[in-house]
Amino acid sequence: MDRPGSDTVFAGSIPELYDTYLVPLIFEPYAAGLAHRVAARRPSRVLETAAGTGVLTRAMARALPALVDLVATDLNQPMLDRAAAVGTQRPVQWQQADATQLPFDDASFDVVACQFGVMFFPGKARAFSEARRVLRRGGALVFNVWDRIEDNEFADTVTTALARLFPADPPRFMARTPHGYFDREAIAGDLGDAGFSAAPRFETIAARSRALSARVPAVAYCQGTPLRGEIEARCGAGLAEATSVCTAAIAERFGAGPVDAKIQAHIVVVEG
């Protein structure tokens, strides 16, 4: 039995593997678009929650004028350490913070942005409420979430392969958390419970996830996410075998050479 609390643990070698493999595989295709939406609002101060290793932070640092204050936060200090080590082309304030208990004054930001992070918040309405609290009048919360796992083909293939490898207790991290918060009505309901009176605007965008070999996405998912902990907690096959099984499954579906798969996400904008 997996503990949902472990879904937010990004430690050890995970931050480096996540940034090396998973960021270019699935996060970079969406970062520029989200940063463009933030920049189009002409903010003077922006807060990012669940910044991870900084892929959206770097995109916003490029898209926003130098005078715009950019504060990037994450619950996991090892992820922020990796983000700071990679760096940005202009100064960014890196700060550890819990999105459900933000250490910032009321009405202190024009935009709160979050790329693929809200799925990990244990209290989503609480996190949305905190975002609304720190937004200035006329500000906006801008975020994205992954669509259902079936529309994200590498994640689906890995999850299916691991279910065959561990039939008695399939690792379900990918379906449970990253791809477990895609229902528009549920998201709109949580935003309403958080105090947002305006209706959220949704846009569903499909993109392509590409890698030089089938092993790249297998390593990305099996070793660069909390799925790793679920694999290592199981008896029988170890991490290396699980990664090899997922490599073979991806190669069977997408080819033995360079691989190309669909990814899909919802972009959400709600006025504060």
PDB file of C-alpha atoms in Angstrom:
ATOM      1  CA  MET A   1       0.000   0.000   0.000  1.00  0.00           C
ATOM      2  CA  ASP A   2       1.448   3.372  -1.022  1.00  0.00           C
ATOM      3  CA  ARG A   3       1.298   6.368   1.282  1.00  0.00           C
ATOM      4  CA  PRO A   4      -0.094   9.485  -0.475  1.00  0.00           C
ATOM      5  CA  GLY A   5       2.244  11.609   1.657  1.00  0.00           C
ATOM      6  CA  SER A   6       5.190  10.120  -0.198  1.00  0.00           C
ATOM      7  CA  ASP A   7       3.878  11.663  -3.431  1.00  0.00           C
ATOM      8  CA  THR A   8       5.464  14.990  -2.466  1.00  0.00           C
ATOM      9  CA  VAL A   9       8.919  13.641  -1.596  1.00  0.00           C
ATOM     10  CA  PHE A  10      11.502  14.832  -4.129  1.00  0.00           C
ATOM     11  CA  ALA A  11      14.839  14.093  -2.490  1.00  0.00           C
ATOM     12  CA  GLY A  12      18.089  12.184  -2.961  1.00  0.00           C
ATOM     13  CA  SER A  13      18.969  11.857  -6.628  1.00  0.00           C
ATOM     14  CA  ILE A  14      15.422  12.649  -7.791  1.00  0.00           C
ATOM     15  CA  PRO A  15      15.882  16.439  -8.283  1.00  0.00           C
ATOM     16  CA  GLU A  16      18.858  15.979 -10.627  1.00  0.00           C
ATOM     17  CA  LEU A  17      17.230  13.151 -12.595  1.00  0.00           C
ATOM     18  CA  TYR A  18      13.944  15.060 -12.727  1.00  0.00           C
ATOM     19  CA  ASP A  19      15.668  18.153 -14.115  1.00  0.00           C
ATOM     20  CA  THR A  20      17.874  16.226 -16.546  1.00  0.00           C
ATOM     21  CA  TYR A  21      15.269  13.875 -17.989  1.00  0.00           C
ATOM     22  CA  LEU A  22      11.704  14.875 -17.114  1.00  0.00           C
ATOM     23  CA  VAL A  23      11.938  18.646 -17.561  1.00  0.00           C
ATOM     24  CA  PRO A  24      12.888  18.586 -21.273  1.00  0.00           C
ATOM     25  CA  LEU A  25      10.604  15.606 -21.863  1.00  0.00           C
ATOM     26  CA  ILE A  26       7.273  17.021 -20.636  1.00  0.00           C
ATOM     27  CA  PHE A  27       7.635  20.345 -18.800  1.00  0.00           C
ATOM     28  CA  GLU A  28       9.525  22.551 -21.246  1.00  0.00           C
ATOM     29  CA  PRO A  29       6.825  22.252 -23.948  1.00  0.00           C
ATOM     30  CA  TYR A  30       4.393  24.099 -21.644  1.00  0.00           C
ATOM     31  CA  ALA A  31       6.659  26.509 -19.752  1.00  0.00           C
ATOM     32  CA  ALA A  32       6.999  29.140 -22.475  1.00  0.00           C
ATOM     33  CA  GLY A  33       3.227  29.296 -23.038  1.00  0.00           C
ATOM     34  CA  LEU A  34       2.461  29.721 -19.352  1.00  0.00           C
ATOM     35  CA  ALA A  35       5.187  32.371 -19.007  1.00  0.00           C
ATOM     36  CA  HIS A  36       3.688  34.240 -21.982  1.00  0.00           C
ATOM     37  CA  ARG A  37       0.278  34.284 -20.263  1.00  0.00           C
ATOM     38  CA  VAL A  38       1.863  35.695 -17.125  1.00  0.00           C
ATOM     39  CA  ALA A  39       3.820  38.361 -19.030  1.00  0.00           C
ATOM     40  CA  ALA A  40       0.713  39.422 -20.984  1.00  0.00           C
ATOM     41  CA  ARG A  41      -0.842  40.629 -17.727  1.00  0.00           C
ATOM     42  CA  ARG A  42       2.007  43.145 -17.310  1.00  0.00           C
ATOM     43  CA  PRO A  43       2.628  42.371 -13.627  1.00  0.00           C
ATOM     44  CA  SER A  44       5.049  44.176 -11.359  1.00  0.00           C
ATOM     45  CA  ARG A  45       5.407  41.294  -8.881  1.00  0.00           C
ATOM     46  CA  VAL A  46       4.936  37.574  -9.543  1.00  0.00           C
ATOM     47  CA  LEU A  47       4.842  34.629  -7.145  1.00  0.00           C
ATOM     48  CA  GLU A  48       5.471  31.091  -8.341  1.00  0.00           C
ATOM     49  CA  THR A  49       4.405  28.168  -6.173  1.00  0.00           C
ATOM     50  CA  ALA A  50       5.653  24.582  -6.554  1.00  0.00           C
ATOM     51  CA  ALA A  51       8.514  25.863  -8.709  1.00  0.00           C
ATOM     52  CA  GLY A  52      10.331  22.525  -8.664  1.00  0.00           C
ATOM     53  CA  THR A  53      13.685  22.768 -10.414  1.00  0.00           C
ATOM     54  CA  GLY A  54      12.714  26.039 -12.052  1.00  0.00           C
ATOM     55  CA  VAL A  55      11.636  25.333 -15.634  1.00  0.00           C
ATOM     56  CA  LEU A  56       8.760  27.849 -15.468  1.00  0.00           C
ATOM     57  CA  THR A  57      10.901  30.213 -13.395  1.00  0.00           C
ATOM     58  CA  ARG A  58      13.504  30.327 -16.147  1.00  0.00           C
ATOM     59  CA  ALA A  59      10.832  30.878 -18.794  1.00  0.00           C
ATOM     60  CA  MET A  60       9.292  33.743 -16.795  1.00  0.00           C
ATOM     61  CA  ALA A  61      12.731  35.250 -16.172  1.00  0.00           C
ATOM     62  CA  ARG A  62      13.126  35.450 -19.949  1.00  0.00           C
ATOM     63  CA  ALA A  63       9.584  36.676 -20.647  1.00  0.00           C
ATOM     64  CA  LEU A  64       9.206  39.290 -17.907  1.00  0.00           C
ATOM     65  CA  PRO A  65      10.925  42.696 -17.888  1.00  0.00           C
ATOM     66  CA  ALA A  66      13.921  42.926 -15.573  1.00  0.00           C
ATOM     67  CA  LEU A  67      12.103  45.300 -13.209  1.00  0.00           C
ATOM     68  CA  VAL A  68       9.419  42.709 -12.409  1.00  0.00           C
ATOM     69  CA  ASP A  69      10.017  41.032  -9.043  1.00  0.00           C
ATOM     70  CA  LEU A  70       9.923  37.254  -9.375  1.00  0.00           C
ATOM     71  CA  VAL A  71       9.638  35.091  -6.253  1.00  0.00           C
ATOM     72  CA  ALA A  72       9.866  31.323  -6.778  1.00  0.00           C
ATOM     73  CA  THR A  73       8.856  28.953  -3.990  1.00  0.00           C
ATOM     74  CA  ASP A  74       8.622  25.222  -3.409  1.00  0.00           C
ATOM     75  CA  LEU A  75       7.988  22.978  -0.421  1.00  0.00           C
ATOM     76  CA  ASN A  76      11.051  20.849  -1.230  1.00  0.00           C
ATOM     77  CA  GLN A  77      14.368  22.576  -0.552  1.00  0.00           C
ATOM     78  CA  PRO A  78      16.365  20.031  -2.644  1.00  0.00           C
ATOM     79  CA  MET A  79      14.314  21.013  -5.701  1.00  0.00           C
ATOM     80  CA  LEU A  80      14.978  24.717  -5.071  1.00  0.00           C
ATOM     81  CA  ASP A  81      18.670  23.975  -4.551  1.00  0.00           C
ATOM     82  CA  ARG A  82      18.763  22.368  -7.987  1.00  0.00           C
ATOM     83  CA  ALA A  83      16.834  25.294  -9.506  1.00  0.00           C
ATOM     84  CA  ALA A  84      19.210  27.843  -7.976  1.00  0.00           C
ATOM     85  CA  ALA A  85      22.234  25.847  -9.137  1.00  0.00           C
ATOM     86  CA  VAL A  86      20.956  25.833 -12.719  1.00  0.00           C
ATOM     87  CA  GLY A  87      20.245  29.549 -12.354  1.00  0.00           C
ATOM     88  CA  THR A  88      18.322  32.150 -14.328  1.00  0.00           C
ATOM     89  CA  GLN A  89      19.383  34.950 -16.633  1.00  0.00           C
ATOM     90  CA  ARG A  90      18.344  37.553 -14.081  1.00  0.00           C
ATOM     91  CA  PRO A  91      17.901  37.627 -10.286  1.00  0.00           C
ATOM     92  CA  VAL A  92      15.112  35.549  -8.783  1.00  0.00           C
ATOM     93  CA  GLN A  93      14.187  35.246  -5.113  1.00  0.00           C
ATOM     94  CA  TRP A  94      14.187  31.538  -4.215  1.00  0.00           C
ATOM     95  CA  GLN A  95      12.288  30.722  -1.032  1.00  0.00           C
ATOM     96  CA  GLN A  96      11.058  27.530   0.580  1.00  0.00           C
ATOM     97  CA  ALA A  97       7.338  27.829   1.242  1.00  0.00           C
ATOM     98  CA  ASP A  98       4.219  25.719   1.662  1.00  0.00           C
ATOM     99  CA  ALA A  99       1.603  26.759  -0.898  1.00  0.00           C
ATOM    100  CA  THR A 100      -1.130  26.125   1.669  1.00  0.00           C
ATOM    101  CA  GLN A 101       0.513  28.504   4.180  1.00  0.00           C
ATOM    102  CA  LEU A 102       2.227  31.221   2.181  1.00  0.00           C
ATOM    103  CA  PRO A 103       4.562  33.493   4.208  1.00  0.00           C
ATOM    104  CA  PHE A 104       3.579  36.640   2.302  1.00  0.00           C
ATOM    105  CA  ASP A 105       1.375  39.643   3.050  1.00  0.00           C
ATOM    106  CA  ASP A 106      -2.138  40.004   1.733  1.00  0.00           C
ATOM    107  CA  ALA A 107      -2.466  41.630  -1.697  1.00  0.00           C
ATOM    108  CA  SER A 108       1.274  41.555  -2.423  1.00  0.00           C
ATOM    109  CA  PHE A 109       1.407  39.988  -5.929  1.00  0.00           C
ATOM    110  CA  ASP A 110      -0.163  40.692  -9.304  1.00  0.00           C
ATOM    111  CA  VAL A 111       0.053  37.091 -10.492  1.00  0.00           C
ATOM    112  CA  VAL A 112       0.436  33.739  -8.778  1.00  0.00           C
ATOM    113  CA  ALA A 113       1.695  31.107 -11.229  1.00  0.00           C
ATOM    114  CA  CYS A 114       2.058  27.366 -10.840  1.00  0.00           C
ATOM    115  CA  GLN A 115       3.149  24.834 -13.442  1.00  0.00           C
ATOM    116  CA  PHE A 116       2.003  21.258 -12.791  1.00  0.00           C
ATOM    117  CA  GLY A 117       2.109  21.686  -9.030  1.00  0.00           C
ATOM    118  CA  VAL A 118      -1.449  21.985  -7.732  1.00  0.00           C
ATOM    119  CA  MET A 119      -2.009  18.234  -8.145  1.00  0.00           C
ATOM    120  CA  PHE A 120       0.457  17.712  -5.276  1.00  0.00           C
ATOM    121  CA  PHE A 121      -1.246  20.077  -2.825  1.00  0.00           C
ATOM    122  CA  PRO A 122      -2.965  18.027  -0.080  1.00  0.00           C
ATOM    123  CA  GLY A 123      -5.548  20.787   0.392  1.00  0.00           C
ATOM    124  CA  LYS A 124      -6.201  22.247  -3.035  1.00  0.00           C
ATOM    125  CA  ALA A 125      -8.939  24.681  -1.974  1.00  0.00           C
ATOM    126  CA  ARG A 126      -6.670  25.839   0.863  1.00  0.00           C
ATOM    127  CA  ALA A 127      -3.790  26.466  -1.554  1.00  0.00           C
ATOM    128  CA  PHE A 128      -6.114  28.323  -3.946  1.00  0.00           C
ATOM    129  CA  SER A 129      -7.375  30.394  -1.016  1.00  0.00           C
ATOM    130  CA  GLU A 130      -3.816  31.355  -0.112  1.00  0.00           C
ATOM    131  CA  ALA A 131      -3.141  32.350  -3.719  1.00  0.00           C
ATOM    132  CA  ARG A 132      -6.261  34.522  -3.702  1.00  0.00           C
ATOM    133  CA  ARG A 133      -5.212  36.097  -0.386  1.00  0.00           C
ATOM    134  CA  VAL A 134      -1.822  37.258  -1.692  1.00  0.00           C
ATOM    135  CA  LEU A 135      -3.232  38.541  -5.006  1.00  0.00           C
ATOM    136  CA  ARG A 136      -3.788  42.242  -5.499  1.00  0.00           C
ATOM    137  CA  ARG A 137      -7.082  43.541  -6.813  1.00  0.00           C
ATOM    138  CA  GLY A 138      -7.330  42.638 -10.487  1.00  0.00           C
ATOM    139  CA  GLY A 139      -4.656  39.959 -10.151  1.00  0.00           C
ATOM    140  CA  ALA A 140      -4.886  36.403 -11.420  1.00  0.00           C
ATOM    141  CA  LEU A 141      -3.951  32.835 -10.586  1.00  0.00           C
ATOM    142  CA  VAL A 142      -2.448  31.137 -13.655  1.00  0.00           C
ATOM    143  CA  PHE A 143      -1.703  27.421 -13.544  1.00  0.00           C
ATOM    144  CA  ASN A 144      -1.797  24.184 -15.477  1.00  0.00           C
ATOM    145  CA  VAL A 145      -2.561  20.544 -14.687  1.00  0.00           C
ATOM    146  CA  TRP A 146      -2.080  17.349 -16.637  1.00  0.00           C
ATOM    147  CA  ASP A 147      -5.098  15.877 -18.393  1.00  0.00           C
ATOM    148  CA  ARG A 148      -6.092  12.248 -17.790  1.00  0.00           C
ATOM    149  CA  ILE A 149      -3.286   9.712 -18.033  1.00  0.00           C
ATOM    150  CA  GLU A 150      -4.680   8.126 -21.198  1.00  0.00           C
ATOM    151  CA  ASP A 151      -3.935  11.387 -23.037  1.00  0.00           C
ATOM    152  CA  ASN A 152      -0.327  11.363 -21.787  1.00  0.00           C
ATOM    153  CA  GLU A 153       1.124   8.394 -23.559  1.00  0.00           C
ATOM    154  CA  PHE A 154       4.536   7.875 -21.935  1.00  0.00           C
ATOM    155  CA  ALA A 155       3.050   8.076 -18.427  1.00  0.00           C
ATOM    156  CA  ASP A 156       0.268   5.697 -19.438  1.00  0.00           C
ATOM    157  CA  THR A 157       2.701   3.202 -20.971  1.00  0.00           C
ATOM    158  CA  VAL A 158       4.941   3.229 -17.890  1.00  0.00           C
ATOM    159  CA  THR A 159       1.979   2.783 -15.540  1.00  0.00           C
ATOM    160  CA  THR A 160       0.618  -0.124 -17.586  1.00  0.00           C
ATOM    161  CA  ALA A 161       4.018  -1.820 -17.771  1.00  0.00           C
ATOM    162  CA  LEU A 162       4.543  -1.547 -14.013  1.00  0.00           C
ATOM    163  CA  ALA A 163       1.071  -2.972 -13.401  1.00  0.00           C
ATOM    164  CA  ARG A 164       2.144  -6.084 -15.320  1.00  0.00           C
ATOM    165  CA  LEU A 165       5.433  -6.258 -13.403  1.00  0.00           C
ATOM    166  CA  PHE A 166       3.751  -5.846  -9.996  1.00  0.00           C
ATOM    167  CA  PRO A 167       0.264  -7.314 -10.555  1.00  0.00           C
ATOM    168  CA  ALA A 168      -0.512  -7.803  -6.870  1.00  0.00           C
ATOM    169  CA  ASP A 169       0.244  -4.188  -5.952  1.00  0.00           C
ATOM    170  CA  PRO A 170       0.650  -1.921  -9.005  1.00  0.00           C
ATOM    171  CA  PRO A 171       2.493   1.382  -8.430  1.00  0.00           C
ATOM    172  CA  ARG A 172      -0.141   4.043  -9.149  1.00  0.00           C
ATOM    173  CA  PHE A 173       1.685   7.303  -8.426  1.00  0.00           C
ATOM    174  CA  MET A 174       1.384   8.677 -11.963  1.00  0.00           C
ATOM    175  CA  ALA A 175      -2.359   8.025 -12.254  1.00  0.00           C
ATOM    176  CA  ARG A 176      -3.086   8.971  -8.637  1.00  0.00           C
ATOM    177  CA  THR A 177      -1.293  12.310  -8.411  1.00  0.00           C
ATOM    178  CA  PRO A 178       0.197  13.948 -11.550  1.00  0.00           C
ATOM    179  CA  HIS A 179      -2.773  12.757 -13.630  1.00  0.00           C
ATOM    180  CA  GLY A 180      -5.357  12.617 -10.868  1.00  0.00           C
ATOM    181  CA  TYR A 181      -6.659  16.197 -10.961  1.00  0.00           C
ATOM    182  CA  PHE A 182      -7.956  16.800 -14.462  1.00  0.00           C
ATOM    183  CA  ASP A 183     -11.720  17.155 -14.011  1.00  0.00           C
ATOM    184  CA  ARG A 184     -12.730  20.718 -14.876  1.00  0.00           C
ATOM    185  CA  GLU A 185     -15.781  20.725 -12.624  1.00  0.00           C
ATOM    186  CA  ALA A 186     -13.714  19.578  -9.652  1.00  0.00           C
ATOM    187  CA  ILE A 187     -11.096  22.263 -10.302  1.00  0.00           C
ATOM    188  CA  ALA A 188     -13.751  24.973 -10.691  1.00  0.00           C
ATOM    189  CA  GLY A 189     -15.415  23.753  -7.501  1.00  0.00           C
ATOM    190  CA  ASP A 190     -12.174  23.994  -5.513  1.00  0.00           C
ATOM    191  CA  LEU A 191     -11.545  27.498  -6.868  1.00  0.00           C
ATOM    192  CA  GLY A 192     -15.056  28.524  -5.832  1.00  0.00           C
ATOM    193  CA  ASP A 193     -14.551  27.025  -2.374  1.00  0.00           C
ATOM    194  CA  ALA A 194     -11.339  29.073  -2.141  1.00  0.00           C
ATOM    195  CA  GLY A 195     -13.284  32.304  -2.639  1.00  0.00           C
ATOM    196  CA  PHE A 196     -12.714  33.008  -6.325  1.00  0.00           C
ATOM    197  CA  SER A 197     -15.990  34.488  -7.578  1.00  0.00           C
ATOM    198  CA  ALA A 198     -15.001  34.718 -11.248  1.00  0.00           C
ATOM    199  CA  ALA A 199     -15.407  31.642 -13.430  1.00  0.00           C
ATOM    200  CA  PRO A 200     -12.063  30.060 -14.362  1.00  0.00           C
ATOM    201  CA  ARG A 201     -11.048  29.960 -18.012  1.00  0.00           C
ATOM    202  CA  PHE A 202      -9.812  26.583 -19.279  1.00  0.00           C
ATOM    203  CA  GLU A 203      -7.777  25.793 -22.366  1.00  0.00           C
ATOM    204  CA  THR A 204      -6.753  22.233 -23.173  1.00  0.00           C
ATOM    205  CA  ILE A 205      -3.495  22.006 -25.116  1.00  0.00           C
ATOM    206  CA  ALA A 206      -1.936  18.901 -26.649  1.00  0.00           C
ATOM    207  CA  ALA A 207       1.792  18.810 -27.298  1.00  0.00           C
ATOM    208  CA  ARG A 208       4.481  16.292 -28.188  1.00  0.00           C
ATOM    209  CA  SER A 209       6.964  14.643 -25.865  1.00  0.00           C
ATOM    210  CA  ARG A 210      10.171  13.593 -27.646  1.00  0.00           C
ATOM    211  CA  ALA A 211      13.312  11.753 -26.615  1.00  0.00           C
ATOM    212  CA  LEU A 212      16.331  10.212 -28.352  1.00  0.00           C
ATOM    213  CA  SER A 213      15.503   6.735 -27.069  1.00  0.00           C
ATOM    214  CA  ALA A 214      12.866   4.746 -25.192  1.00  0.00           C
ATOM    215  CA  ARG A 215      15.149   4.580 -22.161  1.00  0.00           C
ATOM    216  CA  VAL A 216      14.976   8.340 -21.578  1.00  0.00           C
ATOM    217  CA  PRO A 217      11.275   8.464 -20.596  1.00  0.00           C
ATOM    218  CA  ALA A 218      11.650   5.190 -18.688  1.00  0.00           C
ATOM    219  CA  VAL A 219      14.424   6.677 -16.540  1.00  0.00           C
ATOM    220  CA  ALA A 220      12.543   9.980 -16.253  1.00  0.00           C
ATOM    221  CA  TYR A 221       9.427   8.425 -14.787  1.00  0.00           C
ATOM    222  CA  CYS A 222      10.860   5.451 -12.880  1.00  0.00           C
ATOM    223  CA  GLN A 223      13.853   7.230 -11.334  1.00  0.00           C
ATOM    224  CA  GLY A 224      13.123  10.974 -11.526  1.00  0.00           C
ATOM    225  CA  THR A 225       9.753  11.081  -9.739  1.00  0.00           C
ATOM    226  CA  PRO A 226       8.285   9.729  -6.471  1.00  0.00           C
ATOM    227  CA  LEU A 227       7.281   6.672  -8.517  1.00  0.00           C
ATOM    228  CA  ARG A 228      10.823   5.549  -7.692  1.00  0.00           C
ATOM    229  CA  GLY A 229       9.928   5.145  -4.029  1.00  0.00           C
ATOM    230  CA  GLU A 230       6.917   3.018  -4.899  1.00  0.00           C
ATOM    231  CA  ILE A 231       9.044   0.715  -7.074  1.00  0.00           C
ATOM    232  CA  GLU A 232      11.784   0.398  -4.457  1.00  0.00           C
ATOM    233  CA  ALA A 233       9.220  -0.418  -1.737  1.00  0.00           C
ATOM    234  CA  ARG A 234       7.990  -3.501  -3.599  1.00  0.00           C
ATOM    235  CA  CYS A 235       9.332  -7.031  -3.342  1.00  0.00           C
ATOM    236  CA  GLY A 236      10.620  -8.817  -6.407  1.00  0.00           C
ATOM    237  CA  ALA A 237      11.803  -6.638  -9.283  1.00  0.00           C
ATOM    238  CA  GLY A 238      14.127  -3.778  -8.393  1.00  0.00           C
ATOM    239  CA  LEU A 239      14.496  -0.295  -9.830  1.00  0.00           C
ATOM    240  CA  ALA A 240      16.853  -1.364 -12.632  1.00  0.00           C
ATOM    241  CA  GLU A 241      14.546  -4.161 -13.796  1.00  0.00           C
ATOM    242  CA  ALA A 242      11.488  -1.908 -13.597  1.00  0.00           C
ATOM    243  CA  THR A 243      13.267   0.714 -15.686  1.00  0.00           C
ATOM    244  CA  SER A 244      14.221  -1.918 -18.258  1.00  0.00           C
ATOM    245  CA  VAL A 245      10.665  -3.263 -18.431  1.00  0.00           C
ATOM    246  CA  CYS A 246       9.323   0.253 -19.021  1.00  0.00           C
ATOM    247  CA  THR A 247      12.006   0.891 -21.651  1.00  0.00           C
ATOM    248  CA  ALA A 248      10.886  -2.221 -23.516  1.00  0.00           C
ATOM    249  CA  ALA A 249       7.209  -1.236 -23.267  1.00  0.00           C
ATOM    250  CA  ILE A 250       7.898   2.255 -24.625  1.00  0.00           C
ATOM    251  CA  ALA A 251      10.030   0.844 -27.453  1.00  0.00           C
ATOM    252  CA  GLU A 252       7.303  -1.640 -28.348  1.00  0.00           C
ATOM    253  CA  ARG A 253       4.700   1.130 -28.580  1.00  0.00           C
ATOM    254  CA  PHE A 254       6.759   3.983 -30.048  1.00  0.00           C
ATOM    255  CA  GLY A 255       9.803   2.404 -31.667  1.00  0.00           C
ATOM    256  CA  ALA A 256      13.359   1.464 -30.703  1.00  0.00           C
ATOM    257  CA  GLY A 257      14.951   4.716 -31.937  1.00  0.00           C
ATOM    258  CA  PRO A 258      13.856   8.282 -31.167  1.00  0.00           C
ATOM    259  CA  VAL A 259      10.402   8.269 -29.560  1.00  0.00           C
ATOM    260  CA  ASP A 260       7.526  10.735 -29.884  1.00  0.00           C
ATOM    261  CA  ALA A 261       4.328  10.656 -27.784  1.00  0.00           C
ATOM    262  CA  LYS A 262       1.305  12.798 -27.015  1.00  0.00           C
ATOM    263  CA  ILE A 263       1.032  14.860 -23.849  1.00  0.00           C
ATOM    264  CA  GLN A 264      -1.970  16.992 -22.894  1.00  0.00           C
ATOM    265  CA  ALA A 265      -2.752  19.523 -20.189  1.00  0.00           C
ATOM    266  CA  HIS A 266      -5.342  22.074 -19.067  1.00  0.00           C
ATOM    267  CA  ILE A 267      -4.254  25.718 -18.665  1.00  0.00           C
ATOM    268  CA  VAL A 268      -6.390  27.557 -16.109  1.00  0.00           C
ATOM    269  CA  VAL A 269      -6.678  31.322 -15.503  1.00  0.00           C
ATOM    270  CA  VAL A 270      -8.894  32.764 -12.784  1.00  0.00           C
ATOM    271  CA  GLU A 271      -9.189  36.394 -11.735  1.00  0.00           C
ATOM    272  CA  GLY A 272      -8.716  37.235  -8.082  1.00  0.00           C
TER     273      GLY A 272
END
